[in-house]
mmCIF file of C-alpha atoms and ligand atoms in Angstrom:
data_model
loop_
_atom_site.group_PDB
_atom_site.id
_atom_site.type_symbol
_atom_site.label_atom_id
_atom_site.label_comp_id
_atom_site.label_asym_id
_atom_site.label_seq_id
_atom_site.Cartn_x
_atom_site.Cartn_y
_atom_site.Cartn_z
ATOM 1 C CA MET A 1 105.193 -150.085 -68.024
ATOM 2 C CA ILE A 2 101.424 -150.669 -67.334
ATOM 3 C CA ILE A 3 98.923 -150.770 -70.482
ATOM 4 C CA ILE A 4 95.425 -150.115 -69.607
ATOM 5 C CA LEU A 5 93.064 -151.528 -71.503
ATOM 6 C CA HIS A 6 89.576 -150.810 -72.284
ATOM 7 C CA PRO A 7 86.835 -151.557 -69.710
ATOM 8 C CA ASP A 8 85.216 -155.269 -70.498
ATOM 9 C CA ILE A 9 87.768 -156.408 -73.223
ATOM 10 C CA ASP A 10 86.843 -159.556 -74.350
ATOM 11 C CA LYS A 11 89.643 -161.839 -74.472
ATOM 12 C CA THR A 12 88.763 -163.728 -77.424
ATOM 13 C CA ASP A 13 88.902 -161.150 -79.707
ATOM 14 C CA PRO A 14 90.843 -161.005 -82.361
ATOM 15 C CA LYS A 15 92.040 -157.519 -81.369
ATOM 16 C CA TYR A 16 93.193 -158.696 -77.880
ATOM 17 C CA GLN A 17 95.021 -161.424 -79.162
ATOM 18 C CA GLN A 18 96.866 -159.192 -81.788
ATOM 19 C CA LEU A 19 98.346 -157.087 -78.537
ATOM 20 C CA ILE A 20 99.196 -160.323 -76.711
ATOM 21 C CA ASN A 21 100.873 -161.459 -79.829
ATOM 22 C CA TYR A 22 102.946 -158.420 -80.174
ATOM 23 C CA LEU A 23 103.898 -158.096 -76.325
ATOM 24 C CA SER A 24 105.010 -161.747 -76.355
ATOM 25 C CA ASN A 25 107.584 -161.035 -78.824
ATOM 26 C CA LEU A 26 109.126 -158.499 -77.298
ATOM 27 C CA PRO A 27 113.331 -159.315 -76.550
ATOM 28 C CA GLY A 28 113.902 -158.848 -72.809
ATOM 29 C CA ILE A 29 110.009 -158.303 -71.805
ATOM 30 C CA SER A 30 107.677 -160.406 -69.992
ATOM 31 C CA PHE A 31 104.385 -159.603 -68.727
ATOM 32 C CA ARG A 32 101.555 -160.152 -66.482
ATOM 33 C CA ILE A 33 97.524 -159.952 -66.478
ATOM 34 C CA HIS A 34 95.831 -158.494 -64.111
ATOM 35 C CA GLU A 35 92.311 -158.059 -63.897
ATOM 36 C CA GLU A 36 89.863 -156.402 -61.847
ATOM 37 C CA THR A 37 86.475 -156.882 -61.630
ATOM 38 C CA GLY A 38 83.985 -154.483 -60.154
ATOM 39 C CA ALA A 39 80.075 -153.865 -59.533
ATOM 40 C CA LEU A 40 79.921 -152.457 -63.403
ATOM 41 C CA GLN A 41 83.018 -153.498 -65.212
ATOM 42 C CA THR A 42 85.644 -155.438 -65.432
ATOM 43 C CA LEU A 43 89.552 -153.603 -65.840
ATOM 44 C CA THR A 44 92.307 -155.408 -67.486
ATOM 45 C CA GLU A 45 95.821 -154.299 -67.212
ATOM 46 C CA LEU A 46 99.012 -155.424 -68.271
ATOM 47 C CA TYR A 47 102.313 -155.248 -66.400
ATOM 48 C CA LEU A 48 105.152 -155.145 -68.414
ATOM 49 C CA ILE A 49 108.679 -156.002 -66.601
ATOM 50 C CA GLY A 50 112.235 -155.705 -68.130
ATOM 51 C CA ASP A 51 114.037 -153.301 -70.428
ATOM 52 C CA THR A 52 110.676 -151.298 -70.978
ATOM 53 C CA LEU A 53 112.571 -147.884 -71.833
ATOM 54 C CA SER A 54 113.326 -148.732 -75.545
ATOM 55 C CA LEU A 55 109.402 -149.285 -75.947
ATOM 56 C CA ASP A 56 107.595 -146.470 -77.700
ATOM 57 C CA SER A 57 104.262 -145.780 -75.694
ATOM 58 C CA ALA A 58 102.705 -144.265 -79.157
ATOM 59 C CA THR A 59 102.744 -147.871 -80.462
ATOM 60 C CA ILE A 60 101.173 -149.743 -77.831
ATOM 61 C CA GLU A 61 98.865 -147.209 -77.768
ATOM 62 C CA SER A 62 97.579 -147.542 -81.326
ATOM 63 C CA PHE A 63 96.287 -150.922 -80.690
ATOM 64 C CA GLU A 64 92.928 -150.565 -80.588
ATOM 65 C CA VAL A 65 91.998 -152.705 -77.097
ATOM 66 C CA VAL A 66 94.450 -150.395 -75.480
ATOM 67 C CA GLU A 67 92.925 -147.286 -73.746
ATOM 68 C CA ARG A 68 96.564 -146.083 -72.359
ATOM 69 C CA VAL A 69 99.796 -146.389 -70.894
ATOM 70 C CA VAL A 70 101.318 -145.370 -67.877
ATOM 71 C CA ARG A 71 105.245 -145.255 -67.556
ATOM 72 C CA VAL A 72 105.970 -146.637 -63.945
ATOM 73 C CA SER A 73 109.487 -145.729 -62.012
ATOM 74 C CA ARG A 74 110.818 -148.340 -60.680
ATOM 75 C CA GLU A 75 109.266 -147.925 -57.217
ATOM 76 C CA TYR A 76 106.053 -149.303 -56.246
ATOM 77 C CA ARG A 77 105.053 -150.199 -59.579
ATOM 78 C CA ILE A 78 101.735 -150.999 -58.995
ATOM 79 C CA LEU A 79 100.446 -149.112 -55.840
ATOM 80 C CA GLY A 80 102.867 -146.207 -56.640
ATOM 81 C CA ARG A 81 101.538 -142.991 -58.013
ATOM 82 C CA HIS A 82 103.158 -142.139 -61.102
ATOM 83 C CA LYS A 83 103.580 -139.434 -63.485
ATOM 84 C CA ASP A 84 100.677 -139.185 -65.481
ATOM 85 C CA ASP A 85 98.547 -141.702 -63.409
ATOM 86 C CA SER A 86 95.424 -141.245 -63.048
ATOM 87 C CA ARG A 87 94.399 -144.955 -61.873
ATOM 88 C CA ALA A 88 91.809 -145.312 -58.673
ATOM 89 C CA SER A 89 92.634 -144.421 -55.602
ATOM 90 C CA GLU A 90 90.332 -146.014 -53.699
ATOM 91 C CA PHE A 91 87.851 -149.649 -53.930
ATOM 92 C CA GLU A 92 85.357 -151.136 -52.836
ATOM 93 C CA TYR A 93 84.592 -154.007 -50.187
ATOM 94 C CA ASN A 94 81.342 -155.370 -48.879
ATOM 95 C CA GLY A 95 79.649 -152.279 -50.118
ATOM 96 C CA ILE A 96 82.103 -149.876 -48.697
ATOM 97 C CA ARG A 97 84.464 -147.261 -50.518
ATOM 98 C CA PHE A 98 87.632 -147.029 -49.348
ATOM 99 C CA GLY A 99 89.516 -144.040 -51.207
ATOM 100 C CA GLN A 100 92.199 -141.483 -50.307
ATOM 101 C CA ASP A 101 89.090 -138.890 -50.173
ATOM 102 C CA ASN A 102 86.943 -140.310 -47.518
ATOM 103 C CA LEU A 103 87.274 -141.155 -44.073
ATOM 104 C CA HIS A 104 86.157 -144.384 -42.213
ATOM 105 C CA ILE A 105 86.154 -145.182 -38.469
ATOM 106 C CA PHE A 106 87.422 -148.808 -37.153
ATOM 107 C CA ALA A 107 86.841 -148.546 -33.655
ATOM 108 C CA GLY A 108 86.849 -151.867 -31.633
ATOM 109 C CA LEU A 109 88.290 -154.482 -29.373
ATOM 110 C CA CYS A 110 92.139 -154.675 -29.415
ATOM 111 C CA ALA A 111 91.443 -158.571 -28.262
ATOM 112 C CA VAL A 112 87.991 -160.334 -28.318
ATOM 113 C CA ASP A 113 87.121 -161.399 -24.885
ATOM 114 C CA THR A 114 83.627 -162.482 -24.286
ATOM 115 C CA PRO A 115 80.647 -162.251 -26.499
ATOM 116 C CA GLU A 116 79.278 -159.550 -23.926
ATOM 117 C CA HIS A 117 81.881 -157.612 -24.666
ATOM 118 C CA VAL A 118 81.787 -158.006 -28.488
ATOM 119 C CA GLU A 119 78.013 -157.102 -28.019
ATOM 120 C CA ILE A 120 78.747 -154.032 -26.544
ATOM 121 C CA MET A 121 80.678 -152.590 -28.332
ATOM 122 C CA MET A 122 79.189 -153.138 -32.024
ATOM 123 C CA LYS A 123 75.608 -152.236 -30.470
ATOM 124 C CA ALA A 124 77.366 -148.703 -29.649
ATOM 125 C CA LEU A 125 78.785 -148.768 -33.054
ATOM 126 C CA ARG A 126 75.600 -149.359 -34.975
ATOM 127 C CA ASP A 127 73.832 -146.777 -32.259
ATOM 128 C CA SER A 128 76.252 -144.310 -33.550
ATOM 129 C CA GLY A 129 76.485 -144.732 -37.112
ATOM 130 C CA GLN A 130 79.494 -146.511 -37.713
ATOM 131 C CA GLN A 131 79.844 -149.439 -40.244
ATOM 132 C CA CYS A 132 83.272 -150.906 -39.096
ATOM 133 C CA THR A 133 85.103 -152.268 -36.348
ATOM 134 C CA ARG A 134 88.620 -153.861 -35.280
ATOM 135 C CA MET A 135 88.460 -157.427 -33.518
ATOM 136 C CA GLY A 136 91.275 -159.281 -32.605
ATOM 137 C CA ALA A 137 91.488 -162.734 -32.634
ATOM 138 C CA TYR A 138 94.880 -163.892 -33.268
ATOM 139 C CA LYS A 139 97.156 -161.596 -31.267
ATOM 140 C CA PRO A 140 100.789 -161.600 -31.861
ATOM 141 C CA ARG A 141 102.632 -161.128 -28.452
ATOM 142 C CA THR A 142 105.887 -160.252 -27.382
ATOM 143 C CA ASN A 143 105.843 -162.831 -24.363
ATOM 144 C CA PRO A 144 104.719 -166.510 -25.136
ATOM 145 C CA TYR A 145 103.082 -166.802 -21.909
ATOM 146 C CA SER A 146 100.544 -163.921 -22.416
ATOM 147 C CA PHE A 147 97.067 -164.493 -24.030
ATOM 148 C CA GLN A 148 97.378 -165.027 -27.655
ATOM 149 C CA GLY A 149 93.539 -164.498 -28.604
ATOM 150 C CA HIS A 150 90.859 -166.736 -28.852
ATOM 151 C CA GLY A 151 91.623 -167.692 -32.575
ATOM 152 C CA LYS A 152 89.275 -169.282 -34.499
ATOM 153 C CA GLU A 153 86.498 -170.073 -31.446
ATOM 154 C CA CYS A 154 85.497 -166.803 -31.244
ATOM 155 C CA LEU A 155 84.761 -166.517 -35.019
ATOM 156 C CA PRO A 156 81.361 -167.593 -34.866
ATOM 157 C CA TYR A 157 79.778 -165.199 -32.383
ATOM 158 C CA VAL A 158 82.053 -161.978 -33.826
ATOM 159 C CA PHE A 159 80.637 -162.662 -37.330
ATOM 160 C CA GLU A 160 76.946 -163.537 -35.913
ATOM 161 C CA LEU A 161 77.126 -159.996 -33.930
ATOM 162 C CA ALA A 162 78.428 -158.281 -36.680
ATOM 163 C CA GLY A 163 75.664 -159.310 -38.727
ATOM 164 C CA LYS A 164 73.318 -158.483 -35.748
ATOM 165 C CA TYR A 165 74.139 -155.016 -35.791
ATOM 166 C CA ASP A 166 74.672 -154.044 -39.315
ATOM 167 C CA ILE A 167 78.908 -154.000 -39.168
ATOM 168 C CA LYS A 168 79.990 -154.393 -42.583
ATOM 169 C CA VAL A 169 83.868 -154.808 -42.521
ATOM 170 C CA ILE A 170 85.986 -155.847 -39.522
ATOM 171 C CA ALA A 171 89.462 -155.575 -39.222
ATOM 172 C CA MET A 172 90.833 -158.780 -37.990
ATOM 173 C CA GLU A 173 94.997 -159.385 -37.706
ATOM 174 C CA ILE A 174 96.386 -162.602 -38.807
ATOM 175 C CA THR A 175 99.265 -164.070 -37.888
ATOM 176 C CA HIS A 176 99.789 -167.286 -40.190
ATOM 177 C CA TYR A 177 98.128 -168.026 -43.577
ATOM 178 C CA ASP A 178 95.977 -171.101 -41.894
ATOM 179 C CA HIS A 179 94.067 -167.876 -40.384
ATOM 180 C CA ILE A 180 92.586 -166.763 -43.956
ATOM 181 C CA ASP A 181 91.179 -170.209 -44.373
ATOM 182 C CA GLU A 182 89.755 -170.142 -40.978
ATOM 183 C CA ILE A 183 88.420 -166.859 -41.452
ATOM 184 C CA ARG A 184 86.674 -167.892 -44.879
ATOM 185 C CA GLU A 185 85.108 -171.233 -43.207
ATOM 186 C CA ALA A 186 83.736 -169.272 -40.177
ATOM 187 C CA LEU A 187 82.337 -166.598 -42.469
ATOM 188 C CA ALA A 188 80.703 -169.129 -44.953
ATOM 189 C CA LYS A 189 79.049 -171.275 -41.962
ATOM 190 C CA SER A 190 77.700 -168.086 -40.924
ATOM 191 C CA GLY A 191 76.080 -167.168 -43.777
ATOM 192 C CA SER A 192 78.623 -164.099 -44.558
ATOM 193 C CA PRO A 193 76.899 -161.720 -42.578
ATOM 194 C CA THR A 194 80.127 -159.534 -42.546
ATOM 195 C CA GLY A 195 83.199 -158.742 -43.987
ATOM 196 C CA VAL A 196 86.893 -159.066 -43.346
ATOM 197 C CA MET A 197 89.575 -157.160 -43.541
ATOM 198 C CA LEU A 198 92.768 -158.880 -42.895
ATOM 199 C CA GLN A 199 95.428 -157.201 -41.029
ATOM 200 C CA ILE A 200 98.954 -157.389 -41.252
ATOM 201 C CA GLY A 201 100.591 -156.284 -37.563
ATOM 202 C CA THR A 202 103.734 -154.128 -37.698
ATOM 203 C CA ARG A 203 106.050 -157.220 -36.325
ATOM 204 C CA ASN A 204 104.729 -158.942 -39.869
ATOM 205 C CA THR A 205 105.398 -155.891 -41.958
ATOM 206 C CA GLN A 206 108.272 -157.842 -43.637
ATOM 207 C CA ASN A 207 107.010 -161.812 -43.207
ATOM 208 C CA PHE A 208 107.267 -162.159 -47.032
ATOM 209 C CA GLU A 209 105.691 -165.493 -46.993
ATOM 210 C CA LEU A 210 102.726 -164.294 -45.160
ATOM 211 C CA LEU A 211 102.343 -161.282 -47.358
ATOM 212 C CA LYS A 212 102.544 -163.517 -50.686
ATOM 213 C CA SER A 213 99.849 -165.435 -49.040
ATOM 214 C CA VAL A 214 97.666 -162.696 -47.935
ATOM 215 C CA GLY A 215 98.280 -161.058 -51.632
ATOM 216 C CA ARG A 216 97.550 -164.300 -53.597
ATOM 217 C CA GLN A 217 93.580 -163.947 -52.385
ATOM 218 C CA ARG A 218 91.591 -161.311 -53.598
ATOM 219 C CA GLU A 219 88.603 -162.116 -51.825
ATOM 220 C CA PHE A 220 89.405 -160.137 -48.482
ATOM 221 C CA PRO A 221 91.194 -156.737 -48.631
ATOM 222 C CA VAL A 222 94.255 -155.812 -46.624
ATOM 223 C CA LEU A 223 95.460 -153.668 -44.113
ATOM 224 C CA LEU A 224 99.044 -153.338 -43.840
ATOM 225 C CA LYS A 225 100.892 -152.209 -40.623
ATOM 226 C CA ARG A 226 103.982 -149.590 -41.399
ATOM 227 C CA GLY A 227 106.743 -151.829 -39.822
ATOM 228 C CA PHE A 228 107.764 -150.037 -36.433
ATOM 229 C CA GLY A 229 111.386 -150.455 -37.086
ATOM 230 C CA ILE A 230 112.118 -150.421 -41.037
ATOM 231 C CA THR A 231 112.219 -147.612 -43.496
ATOM 232 C CA LEU A 232 108.995 -146.392 -45.005
ATOM 233 C CA GLU A 233 110.593 -147.612 -48.282
ATOM 234 C CA GLU A 234 110.520 -151.139 -46.884
ATOM 235 C CA SER A 235 107.306 -150.806 -45.330
ATOM 236 C CA LEU A 236 105.888 -149.416 -48.789
ATOM 237 C CA ASN A 237 108.071 -152.780 -50.484
ATOM 238 C CA ALA A 238 105.816 -154.917 -47.872
ATOM 239 C CA ALA A 239 102.759 -153.263 -49.776
ATOM 240 C CA GLU A 240 103.732 -153.850 -53.165
ATOM 241 C CA TYR A 241 104.235 -157.097 -52.099
ATOM 242 C CA LEU A 242 100.906 -157.832 -51.823
ATOM 243 C CA ALA A 243 99.525 -155.996 -54.818
ATOM 244 C CA SER A 244 102.176 -158.279 -56.802
ATOM 245 C CA GLU A 245 100.470 -161.291 -55.843
ATOM 246 C CA GLY A 246 97.622 -159.987 -57.094
ATOM 247 C CA ASN A 247 95.845 -157.912 -54.211
ATOM 248 C CA ARG A 248 95.638 -154.369 -54.493
ATOM 249 C CA ARG A 249 93.197 -153.576 -52.418
ATOM 250 C CA VAL A 250 95.317 -152.235 -49.965
ATOM 251 C CA ILE A 251 95.203 -149.659 -47.111
ATOM 252 C CA PHE A 252 98.592 -148.469 -45.738
ATOM 253 C CA CYS A 253 98.334 -147.665 -41.489
ATOM 254 C CA LEU A 254 100.610 -145.923 -39.698
ATOM 255 C CA ARG A 255 100.772 -146.635 -36.083
ATOM 256 C CA GLY A 256 104.167 -144.895 -34.595
ATOM 257 C CA MET A 257 107.774 -145.741 -34.710
ATOM 258 C CA LYS A 258 109.351 -147.769 -31.887
ATOM 259 C CA THR A 259 112.173 -145.739 -30.371
ATOM 260 C CA ASN A 260 112.949 -144.535 -26.635
ATOM 261 C CA PHE A 261 112.307 -140.819 -27.767
ATOM 262 C CA ALA A 262 108.785 -141.890 -27.920
ATOM 263 C CA ASP A 263 108.513 -141.790 -23.943
ATOM 264 C CA PRO A 264 106.159 -140.957 -23.043
ATOM 265 C CA HIS A 265 104.078 -142.613 -25.958
ATOM 266 C CA ARG A 266 104.197 -146.120 -26.404
ATOM 267 C CA ASN A 267 105.711 -145.154 -29.985
ATOM 268 C CA LEU A 268 106.783 -141.782 -31.875
ATOM 269 C CA VAL A 269 103.837 -140.994 -33.735
ATOM 270 C CA ASP A 270 103.920 -140.427 -37.203
ATOM 271 C CA PHE A 271 100.949 -139.096 -38.645
ATOM 272 C CA ALA A 272 102.888 -136.448 -40.487
ATOM 273 C CA HIS A 273 103.606 -139.198 -43.297
ATOM 274 C CA VAL A 274 99.595 -139.030 -44.191
ATOM 275 C CA PRO A 275 100.055 -136.803 -47.315
ATOM 276 C CA VAL A 276 103.547 -138.425 -47.933
ATOM 277 C CA ILE A 277 102.069 -141.968 -48.424
ATOM 278 C CA LYS A 278 99.037 -140.453 -50.719
ATOM 279 C CA ARG A 279 101.226 -138.517 -52.812
ATOM 280 C CA MET A 280 103.783 -141.826 -53.320
ATOM 281 C CA THR A 281 101.195 -144.338 -53.500
ATOM 282 C CA ARG A 282 97.359 -144.633 -54.247
ATOM 283 C CA MET A 283 96.715 -146.413 -51.172
ATOM 284 C CA PRO A 284 94.062 -145.460 -48.505
ATOM 285 C CA VAL A 285 95.848 -144.523 -45.356
ATOM 286 C CA GLY A 286 94.922 -145.385 -41.914
ATOM 287 C CA ILE A 287 96.296 -144.160 -38.692
ATOM 288 C CA ASP A 288 96.449 -146.382 -35.212
ATOM 289 C CA PRO A 289 96.660 -143.797 -32.451
ATOM 290 C CA SER A 290 96.128 -146.086 -29.876
ATOM 291 C CA HIS A 291 99.064 -148.325 -30.509
ATOM 292 C CA SER A 292 100.947 -145.160 -31.003
ATOM 293 C CA VAL A 293 100.211 -143.536 -28.052
ATOM 294 C CA GLY A 294 99.968 -146.550 -25.837
ATOM 295 C CA GLY A 295 98.259 -144.941 -22.806
ATOM 296 C CA ARG A 296 95.314 -142.944 -21.561
ATOM 297 C CA LEU A 297 97.422 -139.602 -20.838
ATOM 298 C CA ALA A 298 95.222 -136.802 -20.602
ATOM 299 C CA ALA A 299 96.068 -132.871 -21.575
ATOM 300 C CA PRO A 300 95.820 -129.798 -19.425
ATOM 301 C CA ASP A 301 93.085 -129.256 -22.221
ATOM 302 C CA HIS A 302 91.113 -132.315 -20.940
ATOM 303 C CA LEU A 303 91.797 -134.136 -24.479
ATOM 304 C CA LEU A 304 93.360 -137.636 -24.166
ATOM 305 C CA ASP A 305 96.419 -137.975 -26.146
ATOM 306 C CA ILE A 306 94.873 -140.460 -28.199
ATOM 307 C CA MET A 307 92.023 -138.062 -29.208
ATOM 308 C CA HIS A 308 95.265 -135.654 -29.782
ATOM 309 C CA ALA A 309 97.165 -137.707 -31.945
ATOM 310 C CA THR A 310 93.905 -139.303 -33.969
ATOM 311 C CA VAL A 311 93.158 -135.582 -35.162
ATOM 312 C CA GLN A 312 96.446 -134.889 -36.243
ATOM 313 C CA GLY A 313 96.251 -137.360 -38.482
ATOM 314 C CA VAL A 314 92.438 -136.782 -39.547
ATOM 315 C CA ILE A 315 93.361 -133.098 -40.505
ATOM 316 C CA ALA A 316 96.435 -134.218 -42.464
ATOM 317 C CA GLY A 317 94.027 -136.237 -44.126
ATOM 318 C CA ALA A 318 94.039 -139.975 -42.827
ATOM 319 C CA ASN A 319 91.417 -142.297 -44.391
ATOM 320 C CA MET A 320 90.987 -144.502 -41.591
ATOM 321 C CA ILE A 321 91.422 -145.034 -38.479
ATOM 322 C CA LEU A 322 91.898 -147.915 -36.241
ATOM 323 C CA ALA A 323 91.327 -147.687 -32.269
ATOM 324 C CA ASP A 324 91.033 -149.530 -29.493
ATOM 325 C CA PHE A 325 88.090 -149.623 -26.941
ATOM 326 C CA HIS A 326 87.041 -151.505 -24.194
ATOM 327 C CA PRO A 327 83.667 -151.608 -22.570
ATOM 328 C CA ASP A 328 85.522 -152.601 -19.240
ATOM 329 C CA PRO A 329 89.179 -151.947 -19.507
ATOM 330 C CA ALA A 330 90.755 -153.326 -16.183
ATOM 331 C CA LYS A 331 89.317 -156.560 -17.556
ATOM 332 C CA ALA A 332 90.823 -156.415 -20.937
ATOM 333 C CA LEU A 333 93.324 -159.666 -21.592
ATOM 334 C CA VAL A 334 95.305 -156.904 -23.946
ATOM 335 C CA ASP A 335 96.246 -153.692 -23.973
ATOM 336 C CA GLY A 336 93.463 -152.378 -21.433
ATOM 337 C CA PRO A 337 95.272 -149.255 -20.205
ATOM 338 C CA GLN A 338 95.460 -147.772 -23.608
ATOM 339 C CA ALA A 339 91.944 -148.521 -24.751
ATOM 340 C CA LEU A 340 88.952 -145.934 -24.661
ATOM 341 C CA HIS A 341 85.958 -146.289 -22.798
ATOM 342 C CA MET A 342 82.502 -146.575 -23.955
ATOM 343 C CA ARG A 343 81.338 -143.366 -22.952
ATOM 344 C CA GLU A 344 84.228 -141.589 -24.823
ATOM 345 C CA LEU A 345 82.848 -143.262 -28.165
ATOM 346 C CA PRO A 346 80.492 -140.308 -28.844
ATOM 347 C CA TRP A 347 83.341 -137.569 -27.696
ATOM 348 C CA PHE A 348 85.528 -139.477 -29.891
ATOM 349 C CA LEU A 349 83.461 -139.503 -32.787
ATOM 350 C CA GLU A 350 82.417 -135.642 -32.330
ATOM 351 C CA ASP A 351 86.171 -135.026 -32.097
ATOM 352 C CA ILE A 352 87.152 -136.402 -35.306
ATOM 353 C CA ARG A 353 84.138 -134.518 -37.307
ATOM 354 C CA ILE A 354 85.808 -131.605 -36.199
ATOM 355 C CA ALA A 355 88.810 -132.493 -37.487
ATOM 356 C CA ARG A 356 87.725 -134.045 -40.759
ATOM 357 C CA GLU A 357 85.213 -130.778 -41.281
ATOM 358 C CA ALA A 358 88.962 -128.582 -40.601
ATOM 359 C CA TYR A 359 90.688 -131.037 -42.961
ATOM 360 C CA GLU A 360 87.527 -130.386 -45.979
ATOM 361 C CA ARG A 361 87.780 -127.106 -45.448
ATOM 362 C CA ARG A 362 91.822 -126.526 -45.618
ATOM 363 C CA CYS A 363 91.259 -128.252 -49.293
ATOM 364 C CA ASP A 364 88.899 -126.138 -50.423
ATOM 365 C CA VAL A 365 91.189 -123.332 -49.291
ATOM 366 C CA ALA A 366 94.267 -125.231 -50.801
ATOM 367 C CA ASN A 367 92.213 -125.550 -53.943
ATOM 368 C CA ALA A 368 91.274 -121.929 -54.311
ATOM 369 C CA TYR A 369 94.805 -120.549 -54.017
ATOM 370 C CA SER A 370 96.463 -123.339 -56.192
ATOM 371 C CA SER A 371 94.126 -122.469 -59.172
ATOM 372 C CA ILE A 372 95.209 -118.868 -58.698
HETATM 373 C C1 PEP B 1 96.901 -154.268 -32.975
HETATM 374 O O1 PEP B 1 96.125 -153.631 -33.944
HETATM 375 O O2 PEP B 1 96.134 -155.167 -32.308
HETATM 376 C C2 PEP B 1 98.536 -154.571 -33.219
HETATM 377 C C3 PEP B 1 99.199 -155.384 -32.522
HETATM 378 O O3 PEP B 1 99.138 -153.785 -33.604
HETATM 379 P P1 PEP B 1 100.346 -153.221 -34.053
HETATM 380 O O4 PEP B 1 100.756 -154.532 -35.403
HETATM 381 O O5 PEP B 1 100.657 -152.055 -35.049
HETATM 382 O O6 PEP B 1 101.478 -153.016 -33.163
HETATM 383 MN MN1 MN B 2 97.078 -154.077 -29.032
#
């Protein structure tokens, strides 16, 4: 059960204390207070755990400080979408709103290699009206002898160039909780010219200690990749780990499932699950067509499979796209063969615009028919 209080509740108000006393005396029930401070107001929610079935919602709603009560099913208590649950399915970070109803594109480098390549990428994004990017500094690699990413050494120039080109949010994978401090320090040293969305890769979806550390901090939102070899339920529980520790600003990103049936693609594209995640949870849903398809194959219609996969996700309502680009893919240190080329950026963006428009028209038609 979730008890949603009226905005901007004063914790010293005796009416608030009355509710807290009442809840504290309920046998077999414990609760946790969660506060979310937005630009305009502070929202307070109380999460009740234990035998809440026997509790009467009307009694709790009769406390003056209570706005409403939501009964949650056992699954995904915080991030789930429950019956009569009108809690927000969006969040804001560094001036950008991420919701289940809009779309942001994070095109960028799978792995940062040189300041020149970072600058070419950021400038191209700025020139085409983009405010987000992806930049890999810490790379989880299958082979211990492969390039592991420049790590904290590259952060100063990545952040500085992001500021120079008005990039507001960088999706950056971390593989260890120390990386959070490294990012925080580098951002502070450079005067915080940009923001970072911490990415948890598919190999770490069930690294529970990492999830807990990332969940405990609320400064940076999180991009959580679906685990490539586990059930959807297990991946959604991983997202709930983040929220249960306090951070509910989470985007859930589909990136294809590992199976030989995906051949010749790197992973089996799973973007038909975009509406499934939206129905089950309140998280915005991302897609990563680059790691799903994993190569630059093209169909006889001249469209690359990566582009086909992208628009399949967008036309199904995806809210975020993570895509690998590189100014000189032959020299890329990671995943060069799947990188889109800089001259393909306007084409890619136009293709996405077409699909997004089609999605919005599909929603209009659905609204018209569902109200008949
Ligand atoms: C990545 O986005 O760079 C990446 C390694 O993705 P994934 O964790 O989905 O393999
Ligand atoms: Mn990669």
